[in-house]
Tab-separated table of C-alpha atoms in Angstrom:
chain	number	residue	atom	x	y	z
A	1	MET	CA	0.000	0.000	0.000
A	2	PRO	CA	1.294	3.480	-0.754
A	3	LYS	CA	2.381	5.511	2.258
A	4	ARG	CA	0.013	8.216	3.320
A	5	SER	CA	1.668	11.568	2.800
A	6	ARG	CA	2.043	13.659	5.952
A	7	LYS	CA	-0.268	16.631	5.907
A	8	LYS	CA	1.664	19.818	5.364
A	9	LEU	CA	1.391	22.337	8.213
A	10	THR	CA	0.008	25.750	7.489
A	11	PRO	CA	2.372	28.713	8.102
A	12	THR	CA	0.370	29.566	11.246
A	13	ALA	CA	0.623	26.025	12.606
A	14	GLN	CA	4.348	25.957	11.821
A	15	ARG	CA	4.855	29.200	13.718
A	16	LEU	CA	2.902	27.959	16.730
A	17	GLN	CA	4.932	24.747	16.697
A	18	GLU	CA	8.163	26.756	16.577
A	19	PHE	CA	6.992	28.921	19.492
A	20	ASN	CA	6.181	25.866	21.611
A	21	LYS	CA	9.655	24.400	20.943
A	22	VAL	CA	11.441	27.654	21.813
A	23	GLU	CA	9.371	27.961	25.006
A	24	LYS	CA	10.206	24.391	26.036
A	25	ASP	CA	13.954	24.764	25.311
A	26	PHE	CA	14.179	28.145	27.060
A	27	ASN	CA	12.347	26.921	30.149
A	28	LEU	CA	14.691	23.936	30.472
A	29	LEU	CA	17.708	26.260	30.428
A	30	TYR	CA	16.021	28.700	32.833
A	31	GLN	CA	15.229	25.924	35.326
A	32	SER	CA	18.859	24.772	35.077
A	33	LYS	CA	20.003	28.371	35.724
A	34	ALA	CA	21.997	28.292	32.489
A	35	TRP	CA	21.396	32.016	32.154
A	36	ARG	CA	23.748	32.834	29.282
A	37	LYS	CA	22.537	29.882	27.212
A	38	ALA	CA	18.955	30.928	27.904
A	39	LEU	CA	19.698	34.446	26.658
A	40	GLU	CA	20.671	33.028	23.263
A	41	TYR	CA	16.928	32.554	22.720
A	42	GLU	CA	16.177	36.261	23.263
A	43	PRO	CA	16.012	37.333	19.570
A	44	LYS	CA	13.699	34.430	18.780
A	45	ILE	CA	11.431	35.093	21.773
A	46	LEU	CA	11.165	38.807	20.917
A	47	SER	CA	10.184	37.882	17.355
A	48	PHE	CA	7.066	36.123	18.675
A	49	GLU	CA	5.302	39.371	19.604
A	50	ASP	CA	2.428	38.532	17.223
A	51	ILE	CA	1.988	34.946	18.437
A	52	PRO	CA	-1.168	35.507	20.557
A	53	LYS	CA	-3.064	36.729	17.478
A	54	LEU	CA	-2.417	33.420	15.710
A	55	SER	CA	-4.357	31.329	18.187
A	56	GLN	CA	-7.999	30.783	19.065
A	57	SER	CA	-6.865	31.155	22.710
A	58	PRO	CA	-4.882	34.423	22.532
A	59	ARG	CA	-4.894	35.001	26.306
A	60	ILE	CA	-3.208	31.654	26.983
A	61	LEU	CA	-0.461	32.297	24.427
A	62	ALA	CA	-0.012	35.876	25.631
A	63	GLY	CA	0.489	34.533	29.167
A	64	GLN	CA	3.133	32.098	27.913
A	65	LEU	CA	4.893	34.882	25.981
A	66	TYR	CA	4.920	37.260	28.967
A	67	MET	CA	6.377	34.540	31.179
A	68	LEU	CA	9.211	34.226	28.648
A	69	TYR	CA	9.819	37.987	28.980
A	70	TYR	CA	9.943	37.472	32.752
A	71	GLY	CA	12.497	34.684	32.329
A	72	LEU	CA	14.666	36.812	30.035
A	73	GLY	CA	14.540	39.686	32.539
A	74	VAL	CA	15.681	37.453	35.386
A	75	ALA	CA	18.438	35.986	33.189
A	76	HIS	CA	19.727	39.466	32.291
A	77	LYS	CA	19.749	40.446	35.964
A	78	GLN	CA	21.732	37.312	36.815
A	79	CYS	CA	24.201	38.104	34.017
A	80	GLY	CA	24.787	41.672	35.206
A	81	SER	CA	22.759	43.568	32.584
A	82	PRO	CA	20.349	45.613	34.751
A	83	GLU	CA	19.146	47.928	31.969
A	84	LYS	CA	18.071	45.040	29.719
A	85	ALA	CA	16.578	43.293	32.744
A	86	VAL	CA	14.429	46.341	33.586
A	87	ASN	CA	13.088	46.598	30.016
A	88	LEU	CA	12.058	42.940	29.869
A	89	LEU	CA	10.611	42.841	33.371
A	90	PHE	CA	8.466	45.861	32.502
A	91	MET	CA	7.390	44.131	29.276
A	92	PHE	CA	6.190	41.275	31.502
A	93	LEU	CA	4.469	43.544	34.075
A	94	ASP	CA	2.866	45.835	31.479
A	95	GLY	CA	1.714	42.922	29.363
A	96	VAL	CA	0.094	41.161	32.301
A	97	GLU	CA	-1.634	44.363	33.432
A	98	LYS	CA	-2.942	45.382	29.992
A	99	THR	CA	-4.346	41.979	29.121
A	100	ASP	CA	-5.519	41.192	32.687
A	101	ILE	CA	-3.930	37.746	32.487
A	102	ARG	CA	-3.899	35.772	35.695
A	103	VAL	CA	-0.322	35.321	36.820
A	104	SER	CA	0.833	34.171	40.249
A	105	LEU	CA	1.328	37.128	42.613
A	106	GLU	CA	4.714	35.622	43.467
A	107	TYR	CA	5.918	36.228	39.900
A	108	LYS	CA	4.660	39.822	39.946
A	109	ILE	CA	6.360	40.542	43.280
A	110	THR	CA	9.637	38.929	42.140
A	111	ALA	CA	9.554	40.902	38.868
A	112	MET	CA	8.878	44.191	40.683
A	113	GLN	CA	11.620	43.548	43.234
A	114	ALA	CA	14.146	42.610	40.553
A	115	ALA	CA	13.192	45.633	38.430
A	116	ALA	CA	13.437	47.977	41.442
A	117	VAL	CA	16.906	46.715	42.386
A	118	CYS	CA	18.060	47.049	38.762
A	119	CYS	CA	16.648	50.601	38.639
A	120	LEU	CA	18.790	51.475	41.662
A	121	GLU	CA	21.834	50.062	39.857
A	122	ILE	CA	21.262	52.182	36.747
A	123	GLY	CA	20.328	55.358	38.637
A	124	LYS	CA	16.561	55.365	37.986
A	125	PHE	CA	15.850	56.128	41.636
A	126	GLN	CA	12.340	57.542	41.293
A	127	VAL	CA	11.220	54.536	39.240
A	128	ALA	CA	12.684	52.271	41.926
A	129	ARG	CA	10.888	54.341	44.580
A	130	GLY	CA	7.541	53.835	42.814
A	131	LEU	CA	8.103	50.090	42.561
A	132	PHE	CA	9.135	49.782	46.207
A	133	PHE	CA	6.041	51.659	47.344
A	134	GLN	CA	3.833	49.375	45.234
A	135	LEU	CA	5.558	46.327	46.707
A	136	ILE	CA	5.030	47.528	50.256
A	137	ALA	CA	1.366	48.246	49.544
A	138	ILE	CA	1.062	44.548	48.661
A	139	ASN	CA	3.120	43.410	51.691
A	140	LYS	CA	2.444	46.243	54.116
A	141	ASN	CA	2.152	44.044	57.204
A	142	GLN	CA	5.497	42.334	56.664
A	143	ARG	CA	8.046	44.342	58.605
A	144	VAL	CA	10.943	42.118	57.553
A	145	PHE	CA	10.011	42.579	53.876
A	146	ILE	CA	10.051	46.365	54.255
A	147	MET	CA	13.383	46.338	56.067
A	148	ASP	CA	14.876	44.241	53.250
A	149	ILE	CA	13.847	47.004	50.830
A	150	VAL	CA	15.346	49.620	53.157
A	151	SER	CA	18.575	47.633	53.118
A	152	GLU	CA	18.624	47.770	49.281
A	153	LEU	CA	18.071	51.536	49.394
A	154	LYS	CA	20.832	52.056	51.962
A	155	GLN	CA	23.303	50.134	49.805
A	156	SER	CA	22.539	52.576	46.979
A	157	ASP	CA	22.857	55.610	49.316
A	158	GLN	CA	19.172	56.412	48.806
A	159	PHE	CA	18.685	57.488	52.420
A	160	ILE	CA	15.924	60.038	51.721
A	161	ILE	CA	13.742	57.442	49.967
A	162	ALA	CA	14.449	54.933	52.763
A	163	ILE	CA	13.385	57.479	55.426
A	164	GLU	CA	10.264	58.452	53.456
A	165	LEU	CA	9.335	54.775	53.123
A	166	MET	CA	9.844	53.977	56.824
A	167	ASP	CA	7.879	57.056	57.872
A	168	LYS	CA	4.978	56.457	55.485
A	169	PHE	CA	4.462	52.854	56.579
A	170	ASP	CA	5.310	53.515	60.254
A	171	VAL	CA	7.664	50.553	60.018
A	172	LEU	CA	8.827	50.599	63.639
A	173	ASN	CA	5.248	50.130	64.862
A	174	LEU	CA	4.186	47.452	62.382
A	175	PRO	CA	2.927	44.269	64.048
A	176	MET	CA	5.175	41.228	63.794
A	177	THR	CA	3.955	37.872	62.535
A	178	LYS	CA	4.944	34.694	64.372
A	179	ASP	CA	7.602	34.000	61.729
A	180	ALA	CA	8.955	37.523	62.072
A	181	LEU	CA	9.274	37.131	65.829
A	182	LEU	CA	11.767	34.323	65.216
A	183	GLU	CA	13.905	36.796	63.269
A	184	HIS	CA	14.436	38.975	66.339
A	185	ALA	CA	17.844	40.223	65.201
A	186	ARG	CA	16.248	41.993	62.239
A	187	HIS	CA	13.758	43.712	64.494
A	188	ASP	CA	16.311	44.577	67.147
A	189	MET	CA	18.248	46.397	64.427
A	190	ALA	CA	15.292	48.130	62.742
A	191	HIS	CA	15.583	51.278	64.897
A	192	CYS	CA	19.334	51.332	64.311
A	193	ILE	CA	18.911	51.105	60.539
A	194	PHE	CA	16.309	53.883	60.530
A	195	ALA	CA	18.566	56.048	62.699
A	196	GLY	CA	21.532	55.274	60.451
A	197	CYS	CA	19.659	56.730	57.462
A	198	LEU	CA	18.784	59.820	59.503
A	199	HIS	CA	22.413	60.173	60.625
A	200	ASP	CA	23.583	59.970	57.010
A	201	VAL	CA	21.376	62.949	56.092
A	202	ASN	CA	22.632	64.849	59.193
A	203	ASP	CA	19.347	64.591	61.134
A	204	PHE	CA	21.274	63.688	64.293
A	205	CYS	CA	18.589	64.755	66.803
A	206	ARG	CA	15.939	62.459	65.357
A	207	ALA	CA	18.518	59.680	64.952
A	208	ILE	CA	19.271	59.921	68.691
A	209	GLN	CA	15.565	59.844	69.550
A	210	ILE	CA	15.004	56.640	67.538
A	211	LEU	CA	18.209	55.015	68.833
A	212	GLU	CA	17.087	55.645	72.404
A	213	GLN	CA	13.788	53.872	71.661
A	214	GLY	CA	15.664	50.947	70.132
A	215	LEU	CA	18.132	50.761	73.008
A	216	GLU	CA	15.235	50.458	75.437
A	217	ILE	CA	13.832	47.495	73.457
A	218	VAL	CA	17.121	45.569	73.222
A	219	THR	CA	17.906	46.284	76.883
A	220	GLU	CA	14.588	44.685	77.869
A	221	LYS	CA	15.613	41.627	75.835
A	222	ASN	CA	19.068	41.666	77.457
A	223	ASP	CA	20.595	41.414	73.982
A	224	THR	CA	24.158	42.576	74.689
A	225	GLU	CA	25.224	42.364	71.043
A	226	CYS	CA	22.551	44.841	70.014
A	227	ILE	CA	22.998	46.968	73.152
A	228	ASN	CA	26.639	47.559	72.186
A	229	ILE	CA	25.641	48.508	68.628
A	230	TYR	CA	22.988	50.955	69.795
A	231	GLN	CA	25.286	52.535	72.370
A	232	THR	CA	28.073	53.107	69.839
A	233	ALA	CA	25.539	54.459	67.313
A	234	LEU	CA	24.313	56.877	69.981
A	235	ALA	CA	27.922	57.865	70.704
A	236	ARG	CA	28.422	58.545	66.986
A	237	SER	CA	25.333	60.771	66.673
A	238	HIS	CA	26.031	62.627	69.932
A	239	ALA	CA	29.627	63.226	68.817
A	240	SER	CA	28.334	64.660	65.532
A	241	LEU	CA	26.296	67.148	67.586
A	242	ARG	CA	29.419	67.924	69.657
A	243	ASN	CA	27.797	66.368	72.741
A	244	ASP	CA	31.177	64.896	73.656
A	245	GLU	CA	30.277	64.152	77.266
A	246	LYS	CA	27.263	62.073	76.252
A	247	ALA	CA	29.279	60.356	73.520
A	248	HIS	CA	31.991	59.413	76.059
A	249	GLU	CA	29.305	58.058	78.375
A	250	TYR	CA	27.990	55.629	75.750
A	251	ILE	CA	31.508	54.630	74.705
A	252	SER	CA	32.425	53.891	78.333
A	253	LEU	CA	29.323	51.719	78.794
A	254	THR	CA	30.191	49.751	75.649
A	255	LEU	CA	33.850	49.290	76.596
A	256	GLU	CA	32.686	48.085	80.001
A	257	ASN	CA	30.512	45.442	78.318
A	258	LEU	CA	33.413	44.362	76.142
A	259	LYS	CA	35.724	44.066	79.136
A	260	LYS	CA	33.216	41.721	80.741
A	261	GLY	CA	33.977	39.370	77.871
A	262	GLU	CA	30.556	39.557	76.237
A	263	GLU	CA	30.360	37.844	72.855
A	264	ILE	CA	30.411	40.369	69.979
A	265	GLY	CA	31.316	38.095	67.065
A	266	GLY	CA	28.053	36.886	65.439
A	267	SER	CA	26.153	38.643	62.753
A	268	VAL	CA	22.852	40.366	62.261
A	269	SER	CA	20.563	40.494	59.267
A	270	PHE	CA	21.442	44.016	58.201
A	271	GLY	CA	24.949	45.331	57.748
A	272	GLY	CA	27.008	42.151	58.065
A	273	SER	CA	29.395	41.692	60.978
A	274	VAL	CA	28.305	42.999	64.354
A	275	SER	CA	31.862	43.753	65.394
A	276	PHE	CA	32.427	45.730	62.174
A	277	ARG	CA	29.412	47.928	62.946
A	278	LEU	CA	30.521	48.384	66.527
A	279	TYR	CA	34.092	49.446	65.754
A	280	ARG	CA	33.001	51.589	62.810
A	281	ASN	CA	30.623	53.462	65.125
A	282	LEU	CA	33.365	53.864	67.715
A	283	GLY	CA	35.823	55.116	65.110
A	284	GLU	CA	33.359	57.671	63.725
A	285	ALA	CA	32.433	58.814	67.243
A	286	TYR	CA	36.089	59.404	68.185
A	287	SER	CA	36.826	61.205	64.912
A	288	SER	CA	33.865	63.581	65.465
A	289	MET	CA	34.890	64.476	69.022
A	290	GLU	CA	37.209	67.392	69.659
């Protein structure tokens, strides 16, 4: 019997088949974190802009296409190309919003966070600010989440935005979830981080006020590590105001703790080594005193 000839695919069917193969291959590389290999598919993926129109289920294909934009954005971020990452992550976010496609909130949050961090890297601070405020509106009861954002802003020297954010969401008075309570070091340091931003914009009086509140909290917890940090931070801010006597008082209290052999090694969630923070504060306090 003669072989039945295989039915020839229409151009539309061929294109849909090609899209499905590219999506499958890209996703395999993405899941393997082979970022540079995955980025080789970028020109092909960007050429599929019209693909949703070729299907009877355009919303489904649009969702698949936007998820590929998301993947490319993440890959660019991982490969150190923040500007390209921002463009693709916004293509994902804008596409999802315009077409009202249901995408997991986790993907949206991750895309917004990644885009905001990349915006800080390329100097688009107001765009980053807008993204951070949107993120906090979604996660406004998660104090740890907000402080992570503050940490990103501090690393980029965006102290004004960090202060505005902490004031607007009253971060120091946000309730803690059970999970957050386990991360006590983050919360012990929240006042110190806020005060650090204020100190860096020369608002020493308010920095002192917030540090005193924080010191009271860590003293109640008998957390000597944090007590030493707060005391040296207070010494630093008082020294900047030329309150040398008060600065000496806090330095003496800290040195007394250290002489008692209290452990100062460990680490806290923000700012790396505890001992580094402590000695940096001491050094800055001494250099500001006459």
